[in-house]
Coordinates of C-alpha atoms and ligand atoms in Angstrom, one line a residue:
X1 CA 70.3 -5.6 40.0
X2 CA 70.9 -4.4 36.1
X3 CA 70.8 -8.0 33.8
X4 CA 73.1 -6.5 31.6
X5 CA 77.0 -5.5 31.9
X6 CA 77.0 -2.7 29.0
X7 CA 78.7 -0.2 30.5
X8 CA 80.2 0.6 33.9
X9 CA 77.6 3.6 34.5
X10 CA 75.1 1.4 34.9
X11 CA 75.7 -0.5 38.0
X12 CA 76.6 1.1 41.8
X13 CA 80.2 0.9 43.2
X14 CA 78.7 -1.7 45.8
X15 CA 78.6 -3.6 42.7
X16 CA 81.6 -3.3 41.0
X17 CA 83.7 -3.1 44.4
X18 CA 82.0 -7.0 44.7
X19 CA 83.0 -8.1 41.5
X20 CA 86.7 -6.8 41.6
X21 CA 86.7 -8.4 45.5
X22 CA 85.4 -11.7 44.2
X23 CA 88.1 -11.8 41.1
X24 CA 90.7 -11.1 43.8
X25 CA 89.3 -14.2 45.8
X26 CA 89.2 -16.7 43.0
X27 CA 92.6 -15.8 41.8
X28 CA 93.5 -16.9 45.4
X29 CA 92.0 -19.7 45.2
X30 CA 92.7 -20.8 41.7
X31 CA 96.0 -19.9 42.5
X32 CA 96.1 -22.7 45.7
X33 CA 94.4 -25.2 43.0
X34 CA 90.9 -24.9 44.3
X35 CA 88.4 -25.7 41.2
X36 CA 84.9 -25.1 41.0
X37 CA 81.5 -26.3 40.3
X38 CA 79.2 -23.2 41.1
X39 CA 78.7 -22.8 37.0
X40 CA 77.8 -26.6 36.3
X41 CA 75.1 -27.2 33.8
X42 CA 75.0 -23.7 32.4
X43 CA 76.2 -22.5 29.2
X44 CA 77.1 -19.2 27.7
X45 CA 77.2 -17.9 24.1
X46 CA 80.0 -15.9 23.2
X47 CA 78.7 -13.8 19.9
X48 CA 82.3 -12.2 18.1
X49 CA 82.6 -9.8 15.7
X50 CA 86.3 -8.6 15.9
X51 CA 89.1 -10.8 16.7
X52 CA 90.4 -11.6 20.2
X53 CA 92.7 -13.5 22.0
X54 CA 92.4 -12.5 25.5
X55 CA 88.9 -11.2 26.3
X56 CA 87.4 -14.8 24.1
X57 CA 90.3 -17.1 26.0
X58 CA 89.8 -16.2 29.3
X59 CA 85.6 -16.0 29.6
X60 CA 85.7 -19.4 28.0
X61 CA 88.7 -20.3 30.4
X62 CA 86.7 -18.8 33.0
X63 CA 83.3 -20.1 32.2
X64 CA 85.0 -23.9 32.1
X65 CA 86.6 -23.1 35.2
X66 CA 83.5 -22.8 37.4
X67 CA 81.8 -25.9 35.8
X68 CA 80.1 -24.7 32.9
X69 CA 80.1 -24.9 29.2
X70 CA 80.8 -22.4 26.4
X71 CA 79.7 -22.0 22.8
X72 CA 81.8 -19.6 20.5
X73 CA 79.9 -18.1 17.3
X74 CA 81.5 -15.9 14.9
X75 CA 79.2 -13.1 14.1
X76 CA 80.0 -13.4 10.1
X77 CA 79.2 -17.4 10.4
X78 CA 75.8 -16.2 12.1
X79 CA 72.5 -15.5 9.9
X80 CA 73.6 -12.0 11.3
X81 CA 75.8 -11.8 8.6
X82 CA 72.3 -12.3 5.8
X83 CA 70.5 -9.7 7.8
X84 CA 68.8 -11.7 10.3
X85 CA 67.6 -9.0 13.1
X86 CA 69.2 -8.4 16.3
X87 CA 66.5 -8.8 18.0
X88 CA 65.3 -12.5 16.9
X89 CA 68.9 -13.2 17.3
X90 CA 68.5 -12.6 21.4
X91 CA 65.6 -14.0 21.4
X92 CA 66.8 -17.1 20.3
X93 CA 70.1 -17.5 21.8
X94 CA 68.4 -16.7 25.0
X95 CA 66.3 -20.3 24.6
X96 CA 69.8 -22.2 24.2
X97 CA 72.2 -20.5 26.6
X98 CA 72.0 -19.0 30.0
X99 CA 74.2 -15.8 29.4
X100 CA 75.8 -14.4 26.1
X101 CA 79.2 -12.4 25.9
X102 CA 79.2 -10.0 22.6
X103 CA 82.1 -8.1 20.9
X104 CA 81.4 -6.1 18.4
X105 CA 81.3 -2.6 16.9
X106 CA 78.6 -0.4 18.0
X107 CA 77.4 0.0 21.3
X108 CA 73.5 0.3 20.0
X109 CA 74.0 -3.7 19.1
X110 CA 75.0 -4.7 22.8
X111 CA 71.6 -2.3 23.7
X112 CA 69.9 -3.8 21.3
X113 CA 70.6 -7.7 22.0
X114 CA 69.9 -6.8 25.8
X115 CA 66.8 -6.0 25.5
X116 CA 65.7 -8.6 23.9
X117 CA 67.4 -11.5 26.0
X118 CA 65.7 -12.6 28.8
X119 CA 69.5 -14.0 30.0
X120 CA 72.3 -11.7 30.6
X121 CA 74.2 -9.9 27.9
X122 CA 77.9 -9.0 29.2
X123 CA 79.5 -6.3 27.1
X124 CA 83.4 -7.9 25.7
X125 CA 84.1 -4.5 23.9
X126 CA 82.0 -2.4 21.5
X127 CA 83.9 0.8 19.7
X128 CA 82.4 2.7 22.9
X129 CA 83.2 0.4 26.2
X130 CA 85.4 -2.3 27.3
X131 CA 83.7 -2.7 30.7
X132 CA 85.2 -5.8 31.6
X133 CA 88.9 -4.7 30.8
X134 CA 88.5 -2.5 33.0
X135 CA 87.3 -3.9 36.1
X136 CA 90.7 -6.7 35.4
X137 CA 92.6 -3.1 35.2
X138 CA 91.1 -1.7 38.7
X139 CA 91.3 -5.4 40.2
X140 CA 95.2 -5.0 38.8
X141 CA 95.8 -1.7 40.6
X142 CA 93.8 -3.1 43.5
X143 CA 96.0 -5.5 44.0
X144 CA 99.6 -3.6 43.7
X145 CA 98.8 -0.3 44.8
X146 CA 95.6 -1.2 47.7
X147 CA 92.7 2.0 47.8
X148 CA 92.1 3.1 43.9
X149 CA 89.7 6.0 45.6
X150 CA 93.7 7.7 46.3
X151 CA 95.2 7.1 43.1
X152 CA 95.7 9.7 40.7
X153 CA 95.1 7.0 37.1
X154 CA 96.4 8.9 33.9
X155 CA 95.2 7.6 30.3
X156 CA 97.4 8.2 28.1
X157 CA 96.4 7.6 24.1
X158 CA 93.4 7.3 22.1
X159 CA 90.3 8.6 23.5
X160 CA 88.7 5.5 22.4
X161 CA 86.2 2.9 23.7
X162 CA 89.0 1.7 27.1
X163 CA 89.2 5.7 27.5
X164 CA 85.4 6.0 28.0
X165 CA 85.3 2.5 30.3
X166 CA 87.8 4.4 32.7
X167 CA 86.2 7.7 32.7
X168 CA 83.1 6.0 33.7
X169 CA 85.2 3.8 36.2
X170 CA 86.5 7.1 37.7
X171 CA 82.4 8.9 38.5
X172 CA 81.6 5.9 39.8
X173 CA 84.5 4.8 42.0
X174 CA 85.8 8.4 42.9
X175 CA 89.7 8.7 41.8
X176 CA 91.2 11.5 40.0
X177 CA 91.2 10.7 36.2
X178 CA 93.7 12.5 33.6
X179 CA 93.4 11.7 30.0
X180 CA 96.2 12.7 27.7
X181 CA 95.3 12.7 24.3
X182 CA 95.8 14.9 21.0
X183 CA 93.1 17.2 19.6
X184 CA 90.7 15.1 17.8
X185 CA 90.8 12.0 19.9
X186 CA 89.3 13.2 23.0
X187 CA 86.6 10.5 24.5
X188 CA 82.9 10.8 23.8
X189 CA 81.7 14.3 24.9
X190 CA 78.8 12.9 26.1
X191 CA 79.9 10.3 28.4
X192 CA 82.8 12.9 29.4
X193 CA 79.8 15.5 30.7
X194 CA 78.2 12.6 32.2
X195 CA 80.8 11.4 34.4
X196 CA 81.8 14.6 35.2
X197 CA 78.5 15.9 36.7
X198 CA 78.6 12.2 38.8
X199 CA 82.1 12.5 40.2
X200 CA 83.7 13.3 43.3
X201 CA 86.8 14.3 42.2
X202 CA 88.1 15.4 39.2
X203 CA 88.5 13.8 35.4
X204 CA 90.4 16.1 33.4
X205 CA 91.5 16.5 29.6
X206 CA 95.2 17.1 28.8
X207 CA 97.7 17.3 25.7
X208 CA 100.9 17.7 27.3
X209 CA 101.9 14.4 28.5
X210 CA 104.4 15.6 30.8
X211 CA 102.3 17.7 32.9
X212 CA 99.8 15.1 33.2
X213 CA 101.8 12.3 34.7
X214 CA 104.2 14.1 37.1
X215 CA 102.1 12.9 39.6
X216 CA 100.8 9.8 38.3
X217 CA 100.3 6.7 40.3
X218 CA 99.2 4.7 37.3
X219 CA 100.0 5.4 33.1
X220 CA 97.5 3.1 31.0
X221 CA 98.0 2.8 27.3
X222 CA 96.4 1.0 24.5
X223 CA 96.9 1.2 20.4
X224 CA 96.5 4.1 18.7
X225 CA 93.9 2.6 16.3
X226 CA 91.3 0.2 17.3
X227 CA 89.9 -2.6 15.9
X228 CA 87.9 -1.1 13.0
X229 CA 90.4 1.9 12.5
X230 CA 92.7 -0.1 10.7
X231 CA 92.7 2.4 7.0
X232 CA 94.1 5.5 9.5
X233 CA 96.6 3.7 10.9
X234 CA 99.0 5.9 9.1
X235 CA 97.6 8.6 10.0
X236 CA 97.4 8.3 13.5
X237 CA 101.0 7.0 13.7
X238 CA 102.0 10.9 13.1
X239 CA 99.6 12.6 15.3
X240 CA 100.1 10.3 17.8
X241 CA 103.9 9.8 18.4
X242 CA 104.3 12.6 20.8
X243 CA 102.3 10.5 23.4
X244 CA 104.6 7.2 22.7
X245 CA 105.4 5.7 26.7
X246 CA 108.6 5.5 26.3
X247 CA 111.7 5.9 28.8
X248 CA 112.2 9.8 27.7
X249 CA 108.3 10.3 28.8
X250 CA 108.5 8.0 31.6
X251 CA 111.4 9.6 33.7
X252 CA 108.8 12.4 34.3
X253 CA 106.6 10.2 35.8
X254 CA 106.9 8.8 39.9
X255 CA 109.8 6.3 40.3
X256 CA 107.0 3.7 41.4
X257 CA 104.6 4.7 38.8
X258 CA 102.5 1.5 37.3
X259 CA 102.4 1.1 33.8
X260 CA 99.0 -1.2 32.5
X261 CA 98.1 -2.2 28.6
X262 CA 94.9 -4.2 28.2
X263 CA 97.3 -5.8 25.0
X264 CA 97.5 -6.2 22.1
X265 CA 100.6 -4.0 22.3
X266 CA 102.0 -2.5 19.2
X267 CA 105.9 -2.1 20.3
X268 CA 107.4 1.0 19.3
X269 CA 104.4 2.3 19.0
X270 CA 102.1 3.5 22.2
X271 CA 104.6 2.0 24.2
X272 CA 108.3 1.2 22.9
X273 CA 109.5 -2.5 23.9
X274 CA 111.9 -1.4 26.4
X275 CA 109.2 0.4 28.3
X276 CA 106.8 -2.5 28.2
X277 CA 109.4 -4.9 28.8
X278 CA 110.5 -3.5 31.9
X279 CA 106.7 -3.5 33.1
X280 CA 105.9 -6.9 31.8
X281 CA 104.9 -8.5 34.9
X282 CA 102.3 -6.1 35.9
X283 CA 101.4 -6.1 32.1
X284 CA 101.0 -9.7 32.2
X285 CA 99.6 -10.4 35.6
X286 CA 96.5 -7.4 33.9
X287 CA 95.7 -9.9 31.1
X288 CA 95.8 -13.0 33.8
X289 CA 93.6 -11.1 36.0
X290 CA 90.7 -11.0 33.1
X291 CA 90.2 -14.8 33.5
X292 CA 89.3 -14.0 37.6
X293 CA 87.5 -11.3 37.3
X294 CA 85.5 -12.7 34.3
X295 CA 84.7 -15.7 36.3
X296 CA 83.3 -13.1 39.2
X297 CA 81.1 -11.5 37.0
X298 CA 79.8 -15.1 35.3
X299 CA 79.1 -16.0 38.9
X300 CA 77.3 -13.1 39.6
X301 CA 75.0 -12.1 35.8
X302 CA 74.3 -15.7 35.8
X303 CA 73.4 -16.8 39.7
X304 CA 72.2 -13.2 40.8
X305 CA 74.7 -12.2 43.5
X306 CA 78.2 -12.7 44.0
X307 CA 78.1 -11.6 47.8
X308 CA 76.2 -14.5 48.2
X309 CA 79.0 -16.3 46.1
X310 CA 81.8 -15.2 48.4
X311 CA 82.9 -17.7 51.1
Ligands
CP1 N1 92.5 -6.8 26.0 C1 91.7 -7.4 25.1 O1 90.5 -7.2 25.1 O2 92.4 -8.3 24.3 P1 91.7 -9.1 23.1 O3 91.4 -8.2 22.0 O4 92.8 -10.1 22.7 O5 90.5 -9.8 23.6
NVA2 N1 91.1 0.0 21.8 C1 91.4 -1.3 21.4 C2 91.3 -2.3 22.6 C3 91.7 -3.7 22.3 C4 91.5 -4.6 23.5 C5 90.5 -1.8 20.3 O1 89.3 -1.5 20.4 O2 90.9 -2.4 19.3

């Protein structure tokens, strides 16, 4: 078993399947009031660079929930912040706590702190992935719409770091992937080639909206500038308005079509406030699903196996 949860790529479906299974499980079980223990006595560094409300609530919500204990350090309070290297900065965290959760911007920093840990590093969004967010998502679709292998799952937006995490998603778990996005924002070549020569079925590039989600089972969406992008929001606002989910768009799509954001949602933006209001319970019941499935991976980076986990 990989250490790490950097990236979706890395790890089989066997093990993804488990994780998204187990989230389903403790929701269940969270849901009937049933607390647990299996986490007591450990403790897990959460290491932030950008802001967050979700992904930093709900791994600390989680990591309480199953017994344990959580300490939240803000990169820029770090010694990171005067240079100290990433490397002694693993090293030491990984003397104090048993696991550590990073957001930040490049994807070479989450490499970087993983091989130096000897405890797990779990990826909580760099520019490139959003791993996590997208195992909640799949666990999401899972739930409402049953076998994701039959699903046609359409990204609409920025081809940006959640693009990337579902492309991946889609060679290892076998659905048909569309992304829908304007010149110049098309996901990383390189993990697009990738996952192409790994999957089953197909994950193609569009620009016409339209044609891309006549069909389509699922629409996700997210802002059209990250965290970090902030100086072309402007910009984007332009190029990106033809690809605004909005009720126009979304007649096109299947009555019974599901519409996820992984939030924060700009309103009248990617989405307009009627569209997202309308889908607000499967929106919602997406960012409650992080805390579950973030407690199934905990479990399982930080005991080893969460089939042996599973009741
Ligand atoms: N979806 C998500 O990662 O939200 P936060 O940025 O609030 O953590
Ligand atoms: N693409 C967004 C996702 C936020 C959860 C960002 O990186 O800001």
């Amino acid at each position: 078993m990989n250490k790490d949860l950097l990236r979706l790529a890395d790890h089989h479906r066997s093990e993804l399947s488990a994780l998204i299974a187990r989230g389903i499980e403790l929701k269940r079980q969270h849901h009937l009031g049933v607390r647990q223990a299996r986490l007591a006595g450990k403790i897990i560094g959460l290491l932030f660079e950008k802001p967050s409300t979700r992904t930093r609530l709900s791994f600390e919500a989680a990591m309480y929930g199953l017994g344990g204990q959580v300490v939240f350090l803000s990169a820029r309070d770090t010694q990171l912040a005067r240079s100290e290297p990433l490397k002694d900065t693993a090293r030491v965290m990984s003397r104090y706590v048993d696991g550590m959760v990073v957001r930040t911007f490049g994807q070479e920093v989450v490499d970087e702190l993983a091989r130096y840990a000897s405890v797990p590093v779990i990826n909580a969004l760099t520019d490139l992935h959003h791993p996590c967010q997208i195992l909640s998502d799949m666990m999401t679709v899972i739930e409402q719409k049953g076998d994701i292998e039959t699903l046609h799952i359409v990204w609409l937006g920025d081809g940006h770091n959640m693009a990337n995490s579902w492309i991946e998603a889609a060679a290892v778990f076998g659905f048909r992937l569309s992304v829908v996005c304007p010149r110049g924002y098309e996901p990383d070549p390189a993990i697009l080639a990738a996952s192409r020569a790994k999957a089953a079925t197909p994950i193609e590039l569009y620009r016409d909206p339209f044609e891309a989600i006549s069909d389509a089972d699922v629409i996700n969406v997210d802002v059209w500038a990250s965290m970090g992008q902030e100086d072309e929001q402007q910009k984007r606002l332009a190029t990106f308005m033809p690809y605004q989910l909005n009720e126009g768009l979304l007649r096109h799509a299947p009555a019974d079509v599901m519409v996820l954001h992984c939030l924060p949602a700009h309103r009248d933006e990617e989405i307009t406030d009627e569209v997202l209001e309308s889908h607000q319970e499967t929106i919602f019941t997406q960012a409650e699903n992080k805390m579950h499935v973030h407690q199934a991976i905990l479990e399982h980076f930080l005991t080893g196996n969460v089939a042996n986990s599973n009741p």
